[in-house]
XYZ file of N, CA, C and O in Angstrom:
644
model
N 24.836 -18.271 -13.051
C 23.719 -18.861 -12.371
C 23.239 -20.075 -13.157
O 22.795 -19.943 -14.275
N 23.306 -21.222 -12.557
C 22.907 -22.471 -13.195
C 21.545 -22.916 -12.686
O 21.109 -22.520 -11.616
N 20.886 -23.779 -13.491
C 19.593 -24.316 -13.081
C 19.724 -25.115 -11.799
O 20.720 -25.787 -11.572
N 18.711 -25.004 -10.941
C 18.650 -25.755 -9.699
C 17.400 -26.615 -9.754
O 16.292 -26.096 -9.922
N 17.565 -27.926 -9.642
C 16.436 -28.861 -9.722
C 15.591 -28.622 -10.969
O 14.370 -28.652 -10.918
N 16.241 -28.324 -12.097
C 15.534 -28.107 -13.351
C 14.840 -26.764 -13.462
O 14.183 -26.491 -14.453
N 14.971 -25.910 -12.454
C 14.317 -24.597 -12.463
C 15.334 -23.526 -12.841
O 16.410 -23.467 -12.265
N 14.998 -22.657 -13.803
C 15.932 -21.587 -14.168
C 16.197 -20.668 -12.978
O 15.283 -20.394 -12.188
N 17.423 -20.167 -12.827
C 17.736 -19.268 -11.710
C 16.832 -18.050 -11.631
O 16.529 -17.577 -10.542
N 16.353 -17.556 -12.782
C 15.470 -16.394 -12.739
C 14.179 -16.724 -11.981
O 13.620 -15.876 -11.296
N 13.710 -17.982 -12.053
C 12.497 -18.366 -11.322
C 12.758 -18.358 -9.812
O 11.908 -17.927 -9.034
N 13.938 -18.801 -9.413
C 14.303 -18.750 -7.986
C 14.260 -17.296 -7.501
O 13.754 -16.999 -6.422
N 14.776 -16.384 -8.309
C 14.757 -14.963 -7.968
C 13.317 -14.441 -7.895
O 12.951 -13.735 -6.960
N 12.492 -14.808 -8.869
C 11.098 -14.349 -8.883
C 10.332 -14.861 -7.669
O 9.471 -14.165 -7.138
N 10.650 -16.050 -7.208
C 9.985 -16.584 -6.013
C 10.323 -15.734 -4.781
O 9.494 -15.570 -3.893
N 11.533 -15.174 -4.727
C 11.910 -14.292 -3.609
C 11.077 -13.011 -3.626
O 10.840 -12.399 -2.594
N 10.661 -12.589 -4.812
C 9.888 -11.359 -4.967
C 8.383 -11.596 -4.877
O 7.607 -10.639 -4.895
N 7.946 -12.851 -4.806
C 6.512 -13.178 -4.845
C 5.777 -12.609 -3.636
O 6.306 -12.559 -2.531
N 4.550 -12.161 -3.871
C 3.708 -11.643 -2.809
C 2.983 -10.385 -3.235
O 2.964 -10.024 -4.413
N 2.376 -9.709 -2.271
C 1.676 -8.449 -2.502
C 2.519 -7.337 -1.904
O 2.908 -7.399 -0.729
N 2.805 -6.331 -2.709
C 3.685 -5.229 -2.319
C 2.923 -3.912 -2.453
O 2.252 -3.686 -3.453
N 3.046 -3.041 -1.447
C 2.407 -1.731 -1.500
C 3.480 -0.652 -1.536
O 4.552 -0.799 -0.930
N 3.163 0.429 -2.256
C 4.151 1.495 -2.407
C 3.482 2.760 -2.922
O 2.282 2.801 -3.167
N 4.314 3.772 -3.112
C 3.937 4.976 -3.832
C 4.899 5.128 -4.989
O 6.122 5.038 -4.807
N 4.358 5.297 -6.199
C 5.167 5.583 -7.377
C 5.355 7.097 -7.427
O 4.366 7.836 -7.430
N 6.580 7.557 -7.460
C 6.860 8.982 -7.580
C 7.591 9.202 -8.908
O 8.694 8.714 -9.107
N 6.927 9.914 -9.835
C 7.493 10.207 -11.151
C 8.132 11.590 -11.107
O 7.487 12.561 -10.693
N 9.386 11.677 -11.553
C 10.189 12.897 -11.408
C 10.701 13.344 -12.776
O 11.198 12.531 -13.560
N 10.590 14.633 -13.040
C 11.084 15.197 -14.304
C 12.607 15.314 -14.251
O 13.205 15.253 -13.168
N 13.257 15.520 -15.409
C 14.725 15.663 -15.414
C 15.229 16.823 -14.550
O 16.359 16.793 -14.074
N 14.375 17.827 -14.317
C 14.808 18.954 -13.476
C 14.434 18.762 -12.004
O 14.535 19.681 -11.203
N 13.986 17.541 -11.640
C 13.766 17.211 -10.236
C 12.379 17.485 -9.683
O 12.156 17.319 -8.487
N 11.431 17.854 -10.523
C 10.078 18.138 -10.038
C 9.230 16.865 -10.055
O 9.307 16.076 -10.988
N 8.386 16.704 -9.040
C 7.456 15.575 -9.016
C 6.342 15.890 -10.013
O 5.652 16.899 -9.881
N 6.178 15.028 -11.026
C 5.173 15.272 -12.067
C 3.954 14.369 -11.919
O 2.923 14.627 -12.530
N 4.067 13.322 -11.118
C 2.927 12.462 -10.827
C 3.304 11.606 -9.619
O 4.476 11.305 -9.398
N 2.283 11.250 -8.861
C 2.506 10.409 -7.691
C 1.224 9.634 -7.438
O 0.132 10.201 -7.522
N 1.349 8.346 -7.188
C 0.159 7.541 -6.905
C 0.543 6.312 -6.100
O 1.672 5.853 -6.127
N -0.435 5.808 -5.359
C -0.223 4.596 -4.568
C -0.374 3.388 -5.476
O -1.016 3.450 -6.529
N 0.233 2.276 -5.053
C 0.105 1.050 -5.836
C 0.041 -0.168 -4.931
O 0.559 -0.159 -3.812
N -0.603 -1.175 -5.454
C -0.574 -2.520 -4.888
C -0.149 -3.405 -6.047
O -0.810 -3.428 -7.096
N 0.968 -4.094 -5.888
C 1.510 -4.930 -6.951
C 1.530 -6.374 -6.473
O 2.112 -6.672 -5.434
N 0.876 -7.230 -7.239
C 0.851 -8.662 -6.948
C 1.861 -9.335 -7.875
O 1.783 -9.165 -9.091
N 2.797 -10.085 -7.298
C 3.817 -10.773 -8.096
C 3.786 -12.246 -7.720
O 3.916 -12.577 -6.548
N 3.597 -13.100 -8.713
C 3.641 -14.511 -8.383
C 4.038 -15.367 -9.573
O 3.554 -15.182 -10.672
N 4.972 -16.287 -9.317
C 5.352 -17.255 -10.350
C 4.198 -18.212 -10.570
O 3.510 -18.594 -9.632
N 3.981 -18.583 -11.810
C 2.952 -19.556 -12.134
C 3.562 -20.935 -12.267
O 4.703 -21.157 -11.867
N 2.815 -21.835 -12.859
C 3.362 -23.175 -13.049
C 4.417 -23.185 -14.150
O 4.370 -22.372 -15.075
N 5.353 -24.094 -14.046
C 6.379 -24.239 -15.078
C 7.208 -22.990 -15.230
O 7.835 -22.536 -14.280
N 7.181 -22.413 -16.424
C 8.012 -21.233 -16.693
C 7.146 -19.996 -16.932
O 7.466 -19.138 -17.738
N 6.036 -19.905 -16.205
C 5.166 -18.736 -16.358
C 5.237 -17.850 -15.115
O 5.687 -18.270 -14.055
N 4.765 -16.608 -15.286
C 4.816 -15.608 -14.223
C 3.649 -14.655 -14.440
O 3.233 -14.418 -15.577
N 3.130 -14.089 -13.352
C 2.070 -13.086 -13.480
C 2.352 -11.946 -12.515
O 2.744 -12.166 -11.363
N 2.155 -10.737 -13.019
C 2.210 -9.556 -12.168
C 0.976 -8.725 -12.471
O 0.635 -8.511 -13.632
N 0.315 -8.266 -11.417
C -0.871 -7.428 -11.563
C -0.626 -6.149 -10.765
O -0.378 -6.205 -9.565
N -0.693 -5.010 -11.447
C -0.445 -3.720 -10.809
C -1.764 -2.958 -10.671
O -2.472 -2.762 -11.657
N -2.050 -2.525 -9.444
C -3.219 -1.690 -9.150
C -2.687 -0.297 -8.798
O -1.839 -0.174 -7.906
N -3.182 0.744 -9.473
C -2.736 2.110 -9.208
C -3.915 2.931 -8.695
O -5.033 2.811 -9.207
N -3.637 3.811 -7.717
C -4.673 4.629 -7.064
C -4.166 6.067 -6.911
O -3.171 6.302 -6.232
N -4.861 7.024 -7.534
C -4.516 8.430 -7.406
C -5.421 9.101 -6.380
O -6.556 8.662 -6.154
N -4.940 10.175 -5.799
C -5.714 10.912 -4.804
C -7.022 11.470 -5.366
O -7.974 11.687 -4.624
N -7.077 11.726 -6.691
C -8.295 12.281 -7.292
C -9.351 11.211 -7.583
O -10.384 11.500 -8.186
N -9.071 9.943 -7.178
C -10.045 8.872 -7.350
C -9.805 7.975 -8.557
O -10.462 6.939 -8.704
N -8.894 8.366 -9.443
C -8.602 7.504 -10.591
C -7.993 6.188 -10.124
O -7.258 6.152 -9.139
N -8.303 5.127 -10.870
C -7.749 3.801 -10.583
C -7.419 3.126 -11.908
O -8.120 3.323 -12.903
N -6.361 2.323 -11.910
C -6.003 1.514 -13.074
C -5.529 0.162 -12.580
O -4.931 0.065 -11.508
N -5.775 -0.869 -13.384
C -5.245 -2.208 -13.115
C -4.639 -2.710 -14.415
O -5.265 -2.626 -15.479
N -3.411 -3.220 -14.337
C -2.725 -3.764 -15.507
C -2.154 -5.125 -15.154
O -1.563 -5.296 -14.082
N -2.322 -6.087 -16.063
C -1.770 -7.426 -15.869
C -0.611 -7.644 -16.820
O -0.672 -7.246 -17.985
N 0.431 -8.290 -16.290
C 1.634 -8.555 -17.062
C 2.017 -10.025 -16.938
O 2.826 -10.394 -16.090
N 1.423 -10.883 -17.781
C 1.863 -12.268 -17.782
C 3.223 -12.360 -18.466
O 3.503 -11.621 -19.410
N 4.058 -13.244 -17.962
C 5.382 -13.407 -18.537
C 5.733 -14.864 -18.732
O 5.127 -15.756 -18.133
N 6.737 -15.082 -19.583
C 7.235 -16.420 -19.871
C 8.748 -16.411 -19.725
O 9.416 -15.467 -20.155
N 9.280 -17.473 -19.126
C 10.722 -17.587 -18.924
C 11.338 -18.400 -20.053
O 10.830 -19.463 -20.409
N 12.424 -17.859 -20.591
C 13.201 -18.541 -21.629
C 14.641 -18.062 -21.517
O 14.886 -16.856 -21.347
N 15.588 -18.991 -21.596
C 17.018 -18.647 -21.554
C 17.369 -17.826 -20.312
O 18.130 -16.861 -20.385
N 16.778 -18.180 -19.174
C 17.026 -17.524 -17.886
C 16.650 -16.037 -17.885
O 17.223 -15.231 -17.149
N 15.665 -15.680 -18.703
C 15.134 -14.323 -18.732
C 13.619 -14.421 -18.675
O 13.031 -15.413 -19.100
N 12.986 -13.372 -18.166
C 11.532 -13.290 -18.136
C 11.100 -12.304 -19.216
O 11.561 -11.160 -19.243
N 10.230 -12.749 -20.115
C 9.769 -11.921 -21.222
C 8.299 -11.553 -21.033
O 7.479 -12.399 -20.665
N 7.994 -10.270 -21.299
C 6.627 -9.768 -21.286
C 6.293 -9.287 -22.694
O 7.114 -8.629 -23.336
N 5.097 -9.585 -23.163
C 4.600 -9.044 -24.425
C 3.098 -8.915 -24.258
O 2.350 -9.870 -24.429
N 2.673 -7.724 -23.854
C 1.255 -7.467 -23.598
C 0.776 -6.341 -24.509
O 1.570 -5.758 -25.249
N -0.488 -6.022 -24.447
C -1.013 -4.907 -25.233
C -0.362 -3.595 -24.814
O -0.251 -2.665 -25.606
N 0.107 -3.526 -23.568
C 0.673 -2.285 -23.014
C 2.171 -2.149 -23.246
O 2.668 -1.055 -23.487
N 2.928 -3.271 -23.125
C 4.386 -3.157 -23.211
C 5.052 -4.443 -23.662
O 4.473 -5.522 -23.620
N 6.296 -4.288 -24.112
C 7.220 -5.394 -24.385
C 8.375 -5.231 -23.424
O 8.875 -4.107 -23.236
N 8.839 -6.334 -22.828
C 9.946 -6.206 -21.893
C 10.680 -7.496 -21.674
O 10.214 -8.583 -22.027
N 11.853 -7.338 -21.076
C 12.741 -8.460 -20.771
C 13.403 -8.204 -19.427
O 14.027 -7.169 -19.224
N 13.249 -9.160 -18.504
C 13.851 -9.056 -17.185
C 15.033 -10.020 -17.107
O 14.913 -11.186 -17.481
N 16.162 -9.507 -16.612
C 17.393 -10.288 -16.507
C 17.863 -10.254 -15.057
O 17.984 -9.174 -14.470
N 18.146 -11.413 -14.448
C 18.696 -11.387 -13.089
C 20.115 -10.830 -13.111
O 20.878 -11.099 -14.041
N 20.447 -10.020 -12.118
C 21.800 -9.461 -12.026
C 22.516 -9.917 -10.759
O 23.640 -9.498 -10.511
N 21.864 -10.743 -9.970
C 22.444 -11.251 -8.732
C 21.427 -12.105 -8.013
O 20.374 -12.443 -8.563
N 21.698 -12.433 -6.764
C 20.806 -13.297 -5.977
C 19.475 -12.632 -5.634
O 18.473 -13.311 -5.431
N 19.465 -11.297 -5.535
C 18.250 -10.590 -5.127
C 17.829 -9.489 -6.101
O 16.770 -8.896 -5.923
N 18.621 -9.212 -7.104
C 18.392 -8.058 -7.965
C 18.168 -8.452 -9.422
O 18.598 -9.513 -9.872
N 17.509 -7.540 -10.150
C 17.293 -7.774 -11.567
C 17.146 -6.441 -12.291
O 16.953 -5.395 -11.676
N 17.243 -6.516 -13.602
C 17.088 -5.359 -14.471
C 15.978 -5.689 -15.462
O 16.010 -6.734 -16.117
N 14.986 -4.812 -15.535
C 13.891 -4.959 -16.485
C 14.037 -3.867 -17.534
O 14.107 -2.682 -17.199
N 14.116 -4.269 -18.792
C 14.187 -3.320 -19.905
C 12.883 -3.449 -20.669
O 12.504 -4.554 -21.055
N 12.163 -2.329 -20.833
C 10.881 -2.415 -21.524
C 10.549 -1.138 -22.267
O 11.191 -0.102 -22.083
N 9.531 -1.257 -23.129
C 8.995 -0.117 -23.871
C 7.486 -0.198 -23.817
O 6.906 -1.266 -24.010
N 6.862 0.954 -23.552
C 5.418 1.032 -23.685
C 5.113 1.082 -25.181
O 5.732 1.850 -25.918
N 4.158 0.301 -25.623
C 3.841 0.249 -27.049
C 3.290 1.584 -27.550
O 3.426 1.909 -28.723
N 2.714 2.392 -26.662
C 2.183 3.699 -27.048
C 3.289 4.738 -27.238
O 3.047 5.801 -27.805
N 4.510 4.443 -26.760
C 5.646 5.366 -26.882
C 6.871 4.544 -27.306
O 7.806 4.351 -26.535
N 6.896 4.061 -28.560
C 7.944 3.126 -28.967
C 9.358 3.712 -28.998
O 10.333 2.957 -28.940
N 9.495 5.035 -29.055
C 10.834 5.636 -29.083
C 11.453 5.785 -27.699
O 12.612 6.180 -27.576
N 10.693 5.504 -26.645
C 11.197 5.661 -25.287
C 11.548 4.289 -24.703
O 10.714 3.388 -24.671
N 12.792 4.142 -24.265
C 13.240 2.910 -23.617
C 13.252 3.137 -22.104
O 13.635 4.210 -21.635
N 12.837 2.132 -21.356
C 12.799 2.239 -19.897
C 13.610 1.101 -19.305
O 13.455 -0.051 -19.703
N 14.496 1.454 -18.386
C 15.269 0.469 -17.644
C 14.841 0.582 -16.190
O 14.857 1.667 -15.617
N 14.461 -0.561 -15.612
C 14.045 -0.592 -14.214
C 15.030 -1.453 -13.430
O 15.214 -2.622 -13.737
N 15.647 -0.846 -12.432
C 16.506 -1.592 -11.521
C 15.650 -2.004 -10.331
O 14.977 -1.169 -9.723
N 15.654 -3.303 -10.025
C 14.830 -3.837 -8.941
C 15.768 -4.470 -7.917
O 16.503 -5.405 -8.241
N 15.753 -3.936 -6.694
C 16.649 -4.407 -5.634
C 15.824 -4.888 -4.448
O 15.148 -4.094 -3.793
N 15.863 -6.197 -4.200
C 15.190 -6.773 -3.044
C 16.105 -6.571 -1.839
O 17.134 -7.231 -1.708
N 15.748 -5.630 -0.976
C 16.578 -5.261 0.173
C 16.584 -6.382 1.207
O 17.629 -6.774 1.723
N 15.389 -6.878 1.519
C 15.226 -8.001 2.451
C 13.884 -8.642 2.124
O 13.292 -8.345 1.088
N 13.387 -9.502 2.986
C 12.157 -10.235 2.679
C 10.914 -9.351 2.566
O 9.904 -9.782 2.009
N 10.964 -8.126 3.098
C 9.772 -7.276 3.083
C 9.985 -5.888 2.475
O 9.058 -5.077 2.486
N 11.162 -5.609 1.938
C 11.428 -4.296 1.343
C 12.100 -4.451 -0.021
O 13.054 -5.223 -0.156
N 11.579 -3.701 -0.980
C 12.124 -3.729 -2.329
C 12.197 -2.291 -2.846
O 11.254 -1.516 -2.671
N 13.323 -1.931 -3.453
C 13.504 -0.598 -4.044
C 13.571 -0.752 -5.556
O 14.302 -1.592 -6.071
N 12.784 0.076 -6.245
C 12.741 0.027 -7.701
C 12.970 1.438 -8.241
O 12.420 2.403 -7.723
N 13.761 1.539 -9.292
C 14.022 2.820 -9.945
C 13.878 2.642 -11.448
O 14.496 1.742 -12.021
N 13.056 3.484 -12.066
C 12.883 3.455 -13.515
C 13.609 4.659 -14.118
O 13.520 5.773 -13.616
N 14.270 4.420 -15.238
C 14.910 5.488 -16.003
C 14.320 5.460 -17.416
O 14.439 4.472 -18.123
N 13.651 6.538 -17.804
C 13.050 6.652 -19.128
C 14.037 7.414 -20.020
O 14.442 8.531 -19.677
N 14.406 6.843 -21.157
C 15.349 7.488 -22.067
C 14.665 7.679 -23.416
O 14.137 6.732 -24.001
N 14.681 8.929 -23.890
C 14.081 9.271 -25.173
C 15.056 10.147 -25.937
O 15.503 11.177 -25.419
N 15.427 9.732 -27.138
C 16.350 10.481 -27.996
C 17.658 10.799 -27.281
O 18.181 11.905 -27.360
N 18.184 9.810 -26.551
C 19.483 9.965 -25.907
C 19.490 10.788 -24.634
O 20.553 11.094 -24.096
N 18.319 11.144 -24.133
C 18.225 11.968 -22.929
C 17.305 11.301 -21.903
O 16.305 10.679 -22.272
N 17.619 11.485 -20.620
C 16.702 11.019 -19.587
C 15.472 11.924 -19.620
O 15.584 13.143 -19.497
N 14.310 11.318 -19.817
C 13.065 12.067 -19.925
C 12.295 12.070 -18.604
O 11.453 12.944 -18.383
N 12.609 11.083 -17.731
C 11.842 10.946 -16.495
C 12.484 9.864 -15.638
O 13.145 8.973 -16.147
N 12.250 9.956 -14.346
C 12.653 8.917 -13.401
C 11.427 8.541 -12.580
O 10.557 9.370 -12.337
N 11.367 7.288 -12.151
C 10.327 6.857 -11.228
C 11.007 6.157 -10.066
O 11.872 5.306 -10.270
N 10.616 6.539 -8.853
C 11.187 5.971 -7.633
C 10.071 5.251 -6.884
O 8.994 5.815 -6.670
N 10.336 3.993 -6.490
C 9.321 3.167 -5.836
C 9.973 2.446 -4.662
O 10.948 1.719 -4.847
N 9.448 2.653 -3.463
C 9.888 1.913 -2.278
C 8.738 1.012 -1.865
O 7.721 1.487 -1.365
N 8.892 -0.288 -2.071
C 7.813 -1.239 -1.800
C 7.986 -1.917 -0.445
O 9.101 -2.180 -0.009
N 6.837 -2.222 0.162
C 6.795 -3.007 1.404
C 5.868 -4.190 1.149
O 4.732 -4.003 0.678
N 6.344 -5.395 1.454
C 5.510 -6.586 1.263
C 4.465 -6.634 2.364
O 4.783 -6.546 3.547
N 3.189 -6.770 1.958
C 2.094 -6.822 2.918
C 1.463 -8.200 3.005
O 0.657 -8.450 3.889
N 1.812 -9.064 2.063
C 1.277 -10.425 2.066
C 2.236 -11.326 1.307
O 2.814 -10.926 0.305
N 2.360 -12.557 1.771
C 3.245 -13.505 1.106
C 2.633 -14.033 -0.180
O 1.640 -13.524 -0.666
N 3.204 -15.074 -0.678
C 2.860 -15.644 -1.975
C 1.353 -15.772 -2.167
O 0.625 -16.188 -1.279
N 0.920 -15.407 -3.353
C -0.479 -15.478 -3.745
C -0.687 -16.825 -4.422
O 0.051 -17.159 -5.330
N -1.688 -17.588 -4.009
C -1.962 -18.830 -4.734
C -2.242 -18.531 -6.205
O -2.888 -17.531 -6.519
N -1.763 -19.365 -7.077
C -1.901 -19.163 -8.511
C -3.349 -18.884 -8.890
O -4.264 -19.572 -8.465
N -3.523 -17.809 -9.676
C -4.843 -17.475 -10.175
C -5.738 -16.763 -9.179
O -6.887 -16.482 -9.477
N -5.238 -16.451 -7.983
C -6.058 -15.800 -6.963
C -5.729 -14.308 -6.914
O -4.661 -13.938 -6.472
N -6.629 -13.453 -7.373
C -6.334 -12.026 -7.277
C -6.396 -11.569 -5.823
O -7.229 -12.036 -5.052
N -5.475 -10.723 -5.466
C -5.466 -10.162 -4.113
C -6.393 -8.955 -4.089
O -6.498 -8.223 -5.064
N -7.050 -8.744 -2.984
C -7.872 -7.553 -2.819
C -6.968 -6.425 -2.384
O -6.267 -6.533 -1.383
N -6.895 -5.340 -3.156
C -6.057 -4.209 -2.753
C -6.463 -3.685 -1.382
O -7.640 -3.633 -1.054
N -5.467 -3.293 -0.609
C -5.742 -2.785 0.745
C -5.739 -1.272 0.784
O -5.951 -0.693 1.827
N -5.475 -0.624 -0.335
C -5.434 0.842 -0.350
C -6.807 1.368 -0.695
O -7.490 0.888 -1.532
């Protein structure tokens, strides 16, 4: 993948994923039991130049809510995250797909690989694999539906859930 009009190919891929996406995160134990489930609204938008922002809103049935922001920077055709919550690196694997490798700073021995597959303009499938001490510790399955197109830079979307 070569640069197009001076833009890294990873940015072209991120623009395809831009918008507001709604889903349910389903966390599954190695023995197949659902250990947590919550709704989400995820805002994804490329910023100016080689910047990127993702804001995740999580909603549990018991009323709990969380919001996490993940600003990123593009370098060498990869997207890098380094926040208080996690360190990560996203690599494009094709025209619509990418692999995100990250670690939560609170659990440094656990590596997480997220496969992100943009099915079409309004559907995205994401799968997380958590690996700890050479064993799969957990899986997360996410089927996203785009509910709004590109978010103007710096404009937070109002969650619809």
